Short mmCIF file of C-alpha atoms and ligand atoms in Angstrom, two decimals:
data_model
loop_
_atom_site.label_atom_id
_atom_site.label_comp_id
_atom_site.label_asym_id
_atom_site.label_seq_id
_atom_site.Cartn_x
_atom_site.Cartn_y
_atom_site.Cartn_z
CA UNK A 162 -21.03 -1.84 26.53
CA UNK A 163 -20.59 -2.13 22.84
CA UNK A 164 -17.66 -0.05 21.22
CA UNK A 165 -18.04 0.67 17.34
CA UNK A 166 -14.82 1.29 15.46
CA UNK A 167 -14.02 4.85 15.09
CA UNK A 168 -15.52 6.53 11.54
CA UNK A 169 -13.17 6.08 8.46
CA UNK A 170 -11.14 2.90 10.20
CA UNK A 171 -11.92 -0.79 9.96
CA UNK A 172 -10.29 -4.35 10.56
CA UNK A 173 -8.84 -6.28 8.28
CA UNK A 174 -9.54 -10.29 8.58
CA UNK A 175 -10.65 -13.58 6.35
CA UNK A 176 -10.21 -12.93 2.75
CA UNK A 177 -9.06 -8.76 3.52
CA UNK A 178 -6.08 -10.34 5.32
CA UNK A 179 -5.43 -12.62 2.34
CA UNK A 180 -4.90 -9.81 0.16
CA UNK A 181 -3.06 -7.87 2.21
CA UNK A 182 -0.63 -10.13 2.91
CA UNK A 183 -0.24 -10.78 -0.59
CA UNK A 184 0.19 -7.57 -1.70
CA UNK A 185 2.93 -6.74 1.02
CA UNK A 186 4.58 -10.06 0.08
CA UNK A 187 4.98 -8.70 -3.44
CA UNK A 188 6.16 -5.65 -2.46
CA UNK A 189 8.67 -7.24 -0.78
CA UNK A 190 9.51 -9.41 -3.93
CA UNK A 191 9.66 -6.47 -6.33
CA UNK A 192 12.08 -4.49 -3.93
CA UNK A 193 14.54 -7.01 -4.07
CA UNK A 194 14.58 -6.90 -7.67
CA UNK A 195 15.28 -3.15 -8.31
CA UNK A 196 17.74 -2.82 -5.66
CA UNK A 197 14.98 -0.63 -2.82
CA UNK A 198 15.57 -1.58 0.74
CA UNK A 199 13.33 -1.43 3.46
CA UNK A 200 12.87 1.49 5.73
CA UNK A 201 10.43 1.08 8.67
CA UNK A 202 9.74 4.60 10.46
CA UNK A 203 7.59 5.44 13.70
CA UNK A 204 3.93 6.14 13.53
CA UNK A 205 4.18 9.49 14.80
CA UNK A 206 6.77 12.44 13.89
CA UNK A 207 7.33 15.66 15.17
CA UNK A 208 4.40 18.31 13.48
CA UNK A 209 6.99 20.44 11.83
CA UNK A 210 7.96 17.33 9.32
CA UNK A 211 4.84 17.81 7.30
CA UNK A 212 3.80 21.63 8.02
CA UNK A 213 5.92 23.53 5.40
CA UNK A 214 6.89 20.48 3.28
CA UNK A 215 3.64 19.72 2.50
CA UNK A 216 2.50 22.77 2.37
CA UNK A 217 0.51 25.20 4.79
CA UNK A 218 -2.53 25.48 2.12
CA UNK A 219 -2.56 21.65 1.28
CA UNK A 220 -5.78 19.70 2.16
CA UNK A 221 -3.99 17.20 4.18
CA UNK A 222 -2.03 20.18 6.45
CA UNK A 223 -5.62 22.44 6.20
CA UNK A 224 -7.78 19.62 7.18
CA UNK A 225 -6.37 16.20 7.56
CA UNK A 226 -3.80 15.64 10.35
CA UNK A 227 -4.67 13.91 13.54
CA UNK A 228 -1.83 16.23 14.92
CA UNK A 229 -2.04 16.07 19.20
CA UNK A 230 0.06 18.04 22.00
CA UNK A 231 2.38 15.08 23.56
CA UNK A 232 2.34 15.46 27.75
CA UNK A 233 5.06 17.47 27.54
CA UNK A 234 3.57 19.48 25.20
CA UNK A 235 5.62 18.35 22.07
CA UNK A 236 3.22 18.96 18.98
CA UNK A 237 2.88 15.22 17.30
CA UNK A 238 1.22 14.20 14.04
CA UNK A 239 0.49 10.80 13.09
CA UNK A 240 1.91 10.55 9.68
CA UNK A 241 -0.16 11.15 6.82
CA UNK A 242 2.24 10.33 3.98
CA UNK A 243 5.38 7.97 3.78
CA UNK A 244 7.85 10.86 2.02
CA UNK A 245 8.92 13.15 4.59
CA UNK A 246 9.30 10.29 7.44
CA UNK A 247 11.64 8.59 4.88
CA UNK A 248 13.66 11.87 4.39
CA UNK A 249 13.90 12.56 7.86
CA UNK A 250 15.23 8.87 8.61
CA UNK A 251 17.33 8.76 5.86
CA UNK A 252 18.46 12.19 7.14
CA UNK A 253 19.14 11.14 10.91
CA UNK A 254 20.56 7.69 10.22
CA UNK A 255 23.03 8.91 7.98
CA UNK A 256 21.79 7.08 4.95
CA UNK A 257 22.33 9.45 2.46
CA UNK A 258 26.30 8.98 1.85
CA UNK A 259 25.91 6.49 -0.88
CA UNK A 260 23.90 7.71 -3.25
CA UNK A 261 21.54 6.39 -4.80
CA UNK A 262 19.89 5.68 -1.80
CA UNK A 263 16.72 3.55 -2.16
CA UNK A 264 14.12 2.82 -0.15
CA UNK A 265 10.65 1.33 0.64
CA UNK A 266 8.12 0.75 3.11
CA UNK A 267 4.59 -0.27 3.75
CA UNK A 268 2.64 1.46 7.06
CA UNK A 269 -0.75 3.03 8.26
CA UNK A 270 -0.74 6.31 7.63
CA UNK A 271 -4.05 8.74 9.01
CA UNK A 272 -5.82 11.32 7.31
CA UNK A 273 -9.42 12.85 8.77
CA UNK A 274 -11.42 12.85 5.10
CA UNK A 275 -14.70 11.98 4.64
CA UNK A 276 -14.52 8.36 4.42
CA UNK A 277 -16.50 6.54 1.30
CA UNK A 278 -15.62 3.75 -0.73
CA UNK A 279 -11.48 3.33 -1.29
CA UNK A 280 -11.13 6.50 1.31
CA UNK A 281 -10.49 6.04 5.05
CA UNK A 282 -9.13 8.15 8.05
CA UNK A 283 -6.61 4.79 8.99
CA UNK A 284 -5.63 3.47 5.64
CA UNK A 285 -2.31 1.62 4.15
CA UNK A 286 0.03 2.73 2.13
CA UNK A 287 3.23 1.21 -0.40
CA UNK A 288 5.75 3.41 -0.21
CA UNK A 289 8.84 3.94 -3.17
CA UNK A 290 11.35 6.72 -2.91
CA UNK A 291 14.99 7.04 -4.32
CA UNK A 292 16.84 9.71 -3.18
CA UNK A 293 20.15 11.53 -4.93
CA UNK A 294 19.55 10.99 -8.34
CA UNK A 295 18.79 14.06 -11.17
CA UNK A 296 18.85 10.64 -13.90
CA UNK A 297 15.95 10.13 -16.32
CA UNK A 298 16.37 6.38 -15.54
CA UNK A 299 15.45 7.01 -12.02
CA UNK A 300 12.09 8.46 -13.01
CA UNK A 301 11.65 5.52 -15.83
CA UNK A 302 12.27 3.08 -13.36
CA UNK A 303 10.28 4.18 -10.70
CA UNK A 304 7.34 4.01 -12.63
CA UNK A 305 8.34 0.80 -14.15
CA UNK A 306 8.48 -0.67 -10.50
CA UNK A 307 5.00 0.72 -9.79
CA UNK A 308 3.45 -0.40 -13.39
CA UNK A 309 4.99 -4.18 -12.76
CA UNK A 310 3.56 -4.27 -9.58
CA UNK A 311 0.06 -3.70 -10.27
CA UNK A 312 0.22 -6.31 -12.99
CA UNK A 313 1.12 -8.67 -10.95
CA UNK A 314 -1.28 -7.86 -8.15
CA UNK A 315 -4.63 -6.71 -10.51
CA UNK A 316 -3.51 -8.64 -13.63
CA UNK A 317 -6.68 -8.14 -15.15
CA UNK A 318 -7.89 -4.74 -14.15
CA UNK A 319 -7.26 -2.06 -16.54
CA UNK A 320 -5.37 1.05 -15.61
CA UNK A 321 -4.05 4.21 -16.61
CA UNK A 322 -0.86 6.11 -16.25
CA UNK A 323 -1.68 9.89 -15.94
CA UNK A 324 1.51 11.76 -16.32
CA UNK A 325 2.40 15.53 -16.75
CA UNK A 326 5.25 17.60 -15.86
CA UNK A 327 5.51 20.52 -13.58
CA UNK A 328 8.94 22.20 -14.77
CA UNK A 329 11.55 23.13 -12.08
CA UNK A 330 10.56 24.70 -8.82
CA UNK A 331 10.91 28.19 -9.89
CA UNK A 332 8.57 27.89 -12.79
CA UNK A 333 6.39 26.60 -10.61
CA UNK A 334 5.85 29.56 -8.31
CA UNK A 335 5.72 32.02 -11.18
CA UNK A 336 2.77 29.79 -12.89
CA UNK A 337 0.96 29.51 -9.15
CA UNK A 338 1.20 33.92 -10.13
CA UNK A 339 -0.09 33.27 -13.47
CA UNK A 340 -3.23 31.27 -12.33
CA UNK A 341 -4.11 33.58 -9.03
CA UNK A 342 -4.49 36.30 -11.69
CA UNK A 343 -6.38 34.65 -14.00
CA UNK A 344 -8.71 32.94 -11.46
CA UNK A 345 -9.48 36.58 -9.87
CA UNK A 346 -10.17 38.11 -13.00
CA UNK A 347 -12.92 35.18 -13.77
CA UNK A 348 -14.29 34.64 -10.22
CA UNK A 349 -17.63 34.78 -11.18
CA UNK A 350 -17.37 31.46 -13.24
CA UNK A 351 -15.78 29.02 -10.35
CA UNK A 352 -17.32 27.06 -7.55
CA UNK A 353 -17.27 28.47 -3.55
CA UNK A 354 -14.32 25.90 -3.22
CA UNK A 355 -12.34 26.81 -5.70
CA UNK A 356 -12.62 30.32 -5.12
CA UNK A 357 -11.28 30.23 -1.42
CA UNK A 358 -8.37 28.77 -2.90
CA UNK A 359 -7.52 31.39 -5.84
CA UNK A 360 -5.00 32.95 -3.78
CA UNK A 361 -3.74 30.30 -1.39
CA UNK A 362 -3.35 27.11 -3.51
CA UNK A 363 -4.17 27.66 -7.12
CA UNK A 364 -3.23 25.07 -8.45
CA UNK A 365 -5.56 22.92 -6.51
CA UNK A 366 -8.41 24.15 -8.87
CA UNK A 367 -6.87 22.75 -11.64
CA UNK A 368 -7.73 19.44 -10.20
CA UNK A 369 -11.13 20.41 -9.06
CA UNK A 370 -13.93 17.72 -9.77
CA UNK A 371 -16.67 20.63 -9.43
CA UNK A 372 -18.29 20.89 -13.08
CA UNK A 373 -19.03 24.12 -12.27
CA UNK A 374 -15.25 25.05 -12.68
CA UNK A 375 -14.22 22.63 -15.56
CA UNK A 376 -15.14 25.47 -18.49
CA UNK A 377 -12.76 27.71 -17.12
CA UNK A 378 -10.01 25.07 -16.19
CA UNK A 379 -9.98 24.46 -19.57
CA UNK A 380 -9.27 28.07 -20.86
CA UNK A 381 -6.66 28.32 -18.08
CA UNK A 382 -2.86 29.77 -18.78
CA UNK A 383 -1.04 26.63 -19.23
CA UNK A 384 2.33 25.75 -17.16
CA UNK A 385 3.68 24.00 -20.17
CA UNK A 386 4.15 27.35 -22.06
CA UNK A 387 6.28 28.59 -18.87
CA UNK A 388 8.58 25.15 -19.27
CA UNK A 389 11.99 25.28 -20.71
CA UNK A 390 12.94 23.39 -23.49
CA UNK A 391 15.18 21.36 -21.91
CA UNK A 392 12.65 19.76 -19.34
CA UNK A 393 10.28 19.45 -21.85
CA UNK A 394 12.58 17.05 -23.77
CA UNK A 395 13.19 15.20 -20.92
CA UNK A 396 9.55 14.94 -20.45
CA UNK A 397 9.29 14.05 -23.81
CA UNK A 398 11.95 11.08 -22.95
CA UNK A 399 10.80 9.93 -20.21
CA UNK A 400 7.00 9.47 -22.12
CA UNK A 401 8.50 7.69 -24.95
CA UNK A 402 10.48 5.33 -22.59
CA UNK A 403 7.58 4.29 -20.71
CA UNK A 404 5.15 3.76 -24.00
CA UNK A 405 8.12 1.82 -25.25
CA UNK A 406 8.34 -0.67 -22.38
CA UNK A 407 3.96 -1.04 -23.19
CA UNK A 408 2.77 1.55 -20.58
CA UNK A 409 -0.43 3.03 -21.24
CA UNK A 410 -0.02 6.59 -20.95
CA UNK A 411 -2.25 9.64 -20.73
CA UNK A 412 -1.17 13.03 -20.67
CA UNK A 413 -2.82 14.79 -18.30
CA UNK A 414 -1.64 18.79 -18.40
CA UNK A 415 -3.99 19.94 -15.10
CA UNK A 416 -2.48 16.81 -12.83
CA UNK A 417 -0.76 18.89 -10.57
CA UNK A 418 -0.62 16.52 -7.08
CA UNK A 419 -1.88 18.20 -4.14
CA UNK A 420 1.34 18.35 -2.12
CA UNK A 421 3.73 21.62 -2.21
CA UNK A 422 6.99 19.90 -2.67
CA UNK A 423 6.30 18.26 -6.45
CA UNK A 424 8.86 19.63 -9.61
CA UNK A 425 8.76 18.24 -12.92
CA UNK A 426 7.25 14.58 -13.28
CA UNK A 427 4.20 13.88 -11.20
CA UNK A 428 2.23 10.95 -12.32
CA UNK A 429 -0.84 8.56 -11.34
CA UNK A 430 -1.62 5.08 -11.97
CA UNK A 431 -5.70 5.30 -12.44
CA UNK A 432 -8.45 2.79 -12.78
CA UNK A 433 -12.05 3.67 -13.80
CA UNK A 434 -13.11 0.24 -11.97
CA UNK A 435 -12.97 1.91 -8.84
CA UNK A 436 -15.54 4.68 -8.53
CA UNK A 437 -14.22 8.25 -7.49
CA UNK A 438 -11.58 7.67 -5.64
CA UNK A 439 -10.11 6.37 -8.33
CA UNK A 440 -6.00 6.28 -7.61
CA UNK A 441 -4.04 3.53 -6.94
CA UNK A 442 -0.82 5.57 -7.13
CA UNK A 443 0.41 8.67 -6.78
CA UNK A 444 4.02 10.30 -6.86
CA UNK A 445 6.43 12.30 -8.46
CA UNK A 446 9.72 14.23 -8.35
CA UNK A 447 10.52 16.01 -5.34
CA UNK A 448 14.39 18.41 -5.89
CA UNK A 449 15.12 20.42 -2.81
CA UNK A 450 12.79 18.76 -0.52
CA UNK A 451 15.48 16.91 1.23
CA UNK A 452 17.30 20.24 1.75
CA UNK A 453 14.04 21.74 2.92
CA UNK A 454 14.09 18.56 6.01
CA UNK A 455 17.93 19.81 6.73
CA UNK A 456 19.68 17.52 4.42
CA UNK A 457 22.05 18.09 1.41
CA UNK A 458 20.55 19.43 -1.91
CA UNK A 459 19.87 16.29 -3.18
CA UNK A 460 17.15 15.34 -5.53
CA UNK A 461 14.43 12.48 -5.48
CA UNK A 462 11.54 10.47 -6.57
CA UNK A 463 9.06 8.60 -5.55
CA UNK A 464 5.19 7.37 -5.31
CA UNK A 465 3.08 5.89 -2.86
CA UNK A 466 0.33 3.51 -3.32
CA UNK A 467 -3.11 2.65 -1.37
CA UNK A 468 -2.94 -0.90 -0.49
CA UNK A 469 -7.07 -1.01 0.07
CA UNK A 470 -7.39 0.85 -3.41
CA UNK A 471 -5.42 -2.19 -5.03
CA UNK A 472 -7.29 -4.94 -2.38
CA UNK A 473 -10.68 -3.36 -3.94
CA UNK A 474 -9.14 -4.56 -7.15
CA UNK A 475 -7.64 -7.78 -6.41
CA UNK A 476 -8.95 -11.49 -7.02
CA UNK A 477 -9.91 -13.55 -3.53
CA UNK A 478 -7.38 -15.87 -2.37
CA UNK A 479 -8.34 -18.91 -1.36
CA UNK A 480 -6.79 -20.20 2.21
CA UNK A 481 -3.89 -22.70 2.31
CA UNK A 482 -5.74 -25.05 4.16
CA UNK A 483 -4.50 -27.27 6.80
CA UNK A 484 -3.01 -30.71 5.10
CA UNK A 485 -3.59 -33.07 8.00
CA UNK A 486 -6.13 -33.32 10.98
CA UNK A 487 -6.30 -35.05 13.70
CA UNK A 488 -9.15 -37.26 15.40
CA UNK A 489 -8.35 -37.88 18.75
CA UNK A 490 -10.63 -40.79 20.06
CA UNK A 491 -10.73 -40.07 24.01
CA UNK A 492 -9.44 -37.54 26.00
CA UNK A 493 -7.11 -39.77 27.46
CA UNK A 494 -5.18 -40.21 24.45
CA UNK A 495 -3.93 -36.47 23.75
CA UNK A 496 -0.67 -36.76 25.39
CA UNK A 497 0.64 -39.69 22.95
CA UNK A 498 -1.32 -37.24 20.42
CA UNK A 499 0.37 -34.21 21.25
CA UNK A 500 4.17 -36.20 19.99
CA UNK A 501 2.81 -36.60 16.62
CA UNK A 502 1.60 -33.08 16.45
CA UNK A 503 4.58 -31.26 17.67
CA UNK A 504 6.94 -33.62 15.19
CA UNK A 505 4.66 -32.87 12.04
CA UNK A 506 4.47 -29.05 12.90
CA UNK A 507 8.72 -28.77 13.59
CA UNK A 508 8.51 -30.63 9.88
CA UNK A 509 6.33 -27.67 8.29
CA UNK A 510 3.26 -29.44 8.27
CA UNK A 511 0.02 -27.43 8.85
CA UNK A 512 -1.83 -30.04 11.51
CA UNK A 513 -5.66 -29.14 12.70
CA UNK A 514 -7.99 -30.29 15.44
CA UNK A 515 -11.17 -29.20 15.89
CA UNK A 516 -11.30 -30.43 19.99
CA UNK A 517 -14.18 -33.04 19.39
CA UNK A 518 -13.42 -36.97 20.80
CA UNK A 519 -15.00 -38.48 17.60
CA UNK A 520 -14.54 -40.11 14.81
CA UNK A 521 -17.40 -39.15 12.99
CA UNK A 522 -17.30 -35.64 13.61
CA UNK A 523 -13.10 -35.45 12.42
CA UNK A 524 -14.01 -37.14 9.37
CA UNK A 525 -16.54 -34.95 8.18
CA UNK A 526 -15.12 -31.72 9.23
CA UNK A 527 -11.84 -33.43 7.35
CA UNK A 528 -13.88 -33.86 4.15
CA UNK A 529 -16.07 -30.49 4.60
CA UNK A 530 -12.75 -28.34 4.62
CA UNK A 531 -10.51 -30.63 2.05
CA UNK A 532 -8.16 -31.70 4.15
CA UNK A 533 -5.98 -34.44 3.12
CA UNK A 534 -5.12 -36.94 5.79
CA UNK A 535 -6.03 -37.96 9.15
CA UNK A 536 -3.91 -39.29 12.06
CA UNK A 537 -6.61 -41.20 14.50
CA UNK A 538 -5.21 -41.57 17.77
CA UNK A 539 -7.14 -44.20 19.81
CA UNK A 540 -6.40 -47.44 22.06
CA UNK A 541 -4.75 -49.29 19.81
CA UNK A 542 -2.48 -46.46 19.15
CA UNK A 543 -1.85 -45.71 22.51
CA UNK A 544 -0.71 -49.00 23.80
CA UNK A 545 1.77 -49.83 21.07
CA UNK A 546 2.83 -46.17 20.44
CA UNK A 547 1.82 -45.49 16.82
CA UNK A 548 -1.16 -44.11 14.89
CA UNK A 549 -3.48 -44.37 12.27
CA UNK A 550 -2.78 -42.02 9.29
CA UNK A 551 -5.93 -42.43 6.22
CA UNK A 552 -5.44 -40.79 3.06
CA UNK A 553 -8.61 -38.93 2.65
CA UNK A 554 -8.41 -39.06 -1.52
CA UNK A 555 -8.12 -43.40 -1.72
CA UNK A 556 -9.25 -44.13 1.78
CA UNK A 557 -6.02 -45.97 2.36
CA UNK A 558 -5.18 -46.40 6.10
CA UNK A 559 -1.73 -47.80 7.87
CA UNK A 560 -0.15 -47.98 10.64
CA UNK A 561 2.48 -45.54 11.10
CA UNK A 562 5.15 -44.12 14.13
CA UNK A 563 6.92 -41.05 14.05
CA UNK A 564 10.07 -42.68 12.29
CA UNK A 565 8.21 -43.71 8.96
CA UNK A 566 5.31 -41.09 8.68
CA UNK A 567 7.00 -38.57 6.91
CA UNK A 568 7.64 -41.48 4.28
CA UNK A 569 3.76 -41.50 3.57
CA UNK A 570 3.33 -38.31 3.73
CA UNK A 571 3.91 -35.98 0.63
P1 AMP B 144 -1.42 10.66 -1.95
O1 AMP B 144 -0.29 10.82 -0.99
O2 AMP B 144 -2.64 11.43 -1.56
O3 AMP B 144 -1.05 10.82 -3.36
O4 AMP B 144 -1.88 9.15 -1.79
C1 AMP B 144 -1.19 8.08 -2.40
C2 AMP B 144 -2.12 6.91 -2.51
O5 AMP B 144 -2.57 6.52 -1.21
C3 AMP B 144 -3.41 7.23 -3.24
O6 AMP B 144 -3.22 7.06 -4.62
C4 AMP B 144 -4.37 6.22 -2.68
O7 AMP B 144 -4.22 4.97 -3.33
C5 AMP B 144 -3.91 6.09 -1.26
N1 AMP B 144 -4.73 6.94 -0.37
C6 AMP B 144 -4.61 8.27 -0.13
N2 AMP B 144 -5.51 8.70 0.76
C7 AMP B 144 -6.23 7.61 1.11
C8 AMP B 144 -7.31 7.38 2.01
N3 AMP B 144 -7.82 8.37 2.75
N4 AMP B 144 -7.80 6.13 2.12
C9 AMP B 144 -7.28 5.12 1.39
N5 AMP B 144 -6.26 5.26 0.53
C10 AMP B 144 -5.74 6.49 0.39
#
């Protein structure tokens, strides 16, 4: 019987697991430094947690949840996003009394698309959010965190901040108006998929990739006309902070985000290395969504990042090899073996052996993989309770007992 993996998933090993450790490592790293402490939340959450929030029109809520009747009959989704889990922990932990409250995490999340290149149904995400603050900074600094962590993880891939601003809430829904209108007075010049959306989720057409759609996306009511002065100077504040601390930034006025619960900025972090799924980041601010998950009115911001989108990106690692290996001569032998093992591995050495009674065979594998000493354990050994450790860069050999080894070691 031979099981395949299930479409859109896939294992992570060798190099993959390399790169993923790296890149959680550095997360780790870079949430120390701004202050964000880790939240871990289950794998599964009650349906009702991403219905509304998300929105009932929204691709993922549409299409994408793997969303199951538990025995009982309790509707459960496994989560496909990182914000609303957050909320809701933050929310039933009580973690929302000193505020700022800041948090990350990293996690599977599941969404049924069509997988391709960069796009699975099981994928990883980074997750950012800080919750309680209206401040400009938090926004700035947000992004900041995101922008210094790519460098360090794809230092020499290009990419892109995309960044636009959607206004406050209210705006928001009177623009969504704006655009139905306009879309059903030009039907005739937008794609089948756009036009089943005209009147549920408008503002999905705006990022439409369908050519067919982009002439009239272009002559589109705007929502930065509907924007109030005010939070278009902050926009224009938080743009000139970033480009001040060397962000590359491109205004994008049609990036709208395809979740409901976005308000003024939303933002991307881009590449054009990576084919069409081309986001490593995603995120924005979110006001009122914590009150809409039964907490105070408190306001927040936050991204999330793909952690395959940025592995697709990312350098190979080479292996910390193992730094000594042993060549045990006769079978006999591995119990006065096994003492010099267990002593160099309580001591943080990494200590190989590749199961083969022979000299030969340890030497070359020792060579073949770089390895740099060996500790040959035969008769002599045995009887007067030492061993043989040879320094595979001179070819130097001594005797040596677990008292003085860590001396030659270094
Ligand atoms: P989103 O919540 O859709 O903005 O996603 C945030 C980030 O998660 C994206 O920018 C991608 O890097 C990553 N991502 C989203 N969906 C997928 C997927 N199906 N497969 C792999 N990565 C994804």
């Amino acid at each position: 019987m031979k099981i395949n993996p299930v479409r859109g998933t896939h294992d992570l090993f060798g190099d993959e697991i390399n790169k993923f450790n790296k890149v959680v490592a550095e997360v780790k790293n870079i949430s120390q430094q701004f202050g964000f402490n880790e939240l871990i939340t289950p794998i599964f959450e009650s349906s009702e947690l991403f219905k509304k929030p998300l929105g009932e029109q929204s691709d993922v809520v549409l299409k994408e949840m793997y969303t199951f009747n538990d025995r009982n009959e309790d509707e459960i989704t496994l989560r496909p996003e990182y914000t609303t889990p957050m909320i809701r922990a933050a929310i039933s932990n009580g973690l929302l009394n000193n505020l700022p409250a800041k948090f990350f995490g990293t996690g599977q999340m599941f969404r049924r698309e069509r997988p391709q290149k960069g796009r699975y149904r099981q994928f990883n995400q980074i997750n950012f959010e800080n919750f309680g603050s209206d401040d400009l900074f938090a926004d700035i600094e947000i992004i900041c965190l995101a922008n210094t962590l790519l460098k360090k993880l794809i230092p020499n891939s290009k990419f892109t901040l995309h960044i636009n601003t959607l206004g406050a809430r209210e705006n928001l829904s009177d623009y969504k108006k704006i655009l139905s209108k306009f879309f059903n007075n030009n039907q005739k010049f937008l794609s089948k998929d756009s036009l089943d959306k005209i009147n549920t989720n408008p503002l999905r057409i705006l990022d439409s990739k369908n050519p067919e759609d982009s002439v009239l996306i272009k002559k589109s009511p705007k929502l930065i006309d509907l924007t109030s002065k005010t939070d278009l100077n902050n926009y224009e504040e938080i743009k000139k902070s970033l480009t001040g601390l060397g962000i590359n930034i491109f205004e994008d006025p049609n990036l709208v985000r395809g979740l409901d619960y976005y308000c003024h900025t939303v933002f991307e972090f881009k590449s054009n290395e990576l084919g069409s799924q081309d986001t490593l980041i995603g995120g924005g601010r979110y006001n009122g969504l914590i009150q809409t998950l039964g907490g105070k009115n408190l306001p927040g911001v936050g991204w999330a990042g793909g952690i395959e989108r940025i592995m697709l990106l990312m350098k190979s690692i080479p292996k910390k090899q193992e730094n000594i290996h042993l060549a045990i001569l006769d079978p006999t032998f591995k119990l006065h073996a096994i003492k010099i093992y267990d002593f160099l591995i309580k001591n943080n050495f990494s200590v190989y052996w590749n199961y083969k009674y022979n000299l030969k065979k340890s030497l070359s594998f020792a060579n073949e993989k770089r390895i740099n000493y060996l500790i040959i354990v035969g008769e002599n050994e045995k009887a007067n309770n030492n061993f043989s450790l040879k320094n595979l860069s001179n070819g130097k050999q001594v005797i040596v007992n677990i008292d003085n080894i860590l001396d030659y070691l270094k």
